[in-house]
Amino acid sequence: MPEAENDGRFRVETFLNGQLVETMDMVGPGANIGGAVDSVRVGEIGPDGRVGHWSSIPLSSP
């Protein structure tokens, strides 16, 4: 059975030195990342609540 299409919900997790700092669920393509973090990973949330297709994003130092 094919998986249902993503409805625009994403889980965003922020990390500092490999340690989880914050987890937030977002609707839409934008997220404001505050605080001292050095990487982010984003995963789509399916209609059934499962999170998958994670993408890691390293952040640049200011």
XYZ file of C-alpha atoms in Angstrom, residues 14-36:
23
model
C 18.153 20.948 17.316
C 21.512 19.712 18.625
C 24.625 21.119 20.267
C 27.729 18.924 20.292
C 25.570 15.911 19.418
C 23.159 16.407 22.327
C 19.464 17.063 21.702
C 18.543 20.630 22.724
C 14.952 21.056 21.531
C 12.213 19.258 19.603
C 9.391 21.141 17.898
C 6.632 20.273 15.442
C 6.140 22.778 12.632
C 3.576 23.374 9.909
C 5.008 24.769 6.703
C 8.507 25.228 5.367
C 9.959 27.771 7.834
C 11.405 27.396 11.321
C 13.126 29.938 13.550
C 16.091 28.269 15.187
C 17.272 30.146 18.246
C 19.879 29.557 20.861
C 23.247 27.923 20.664
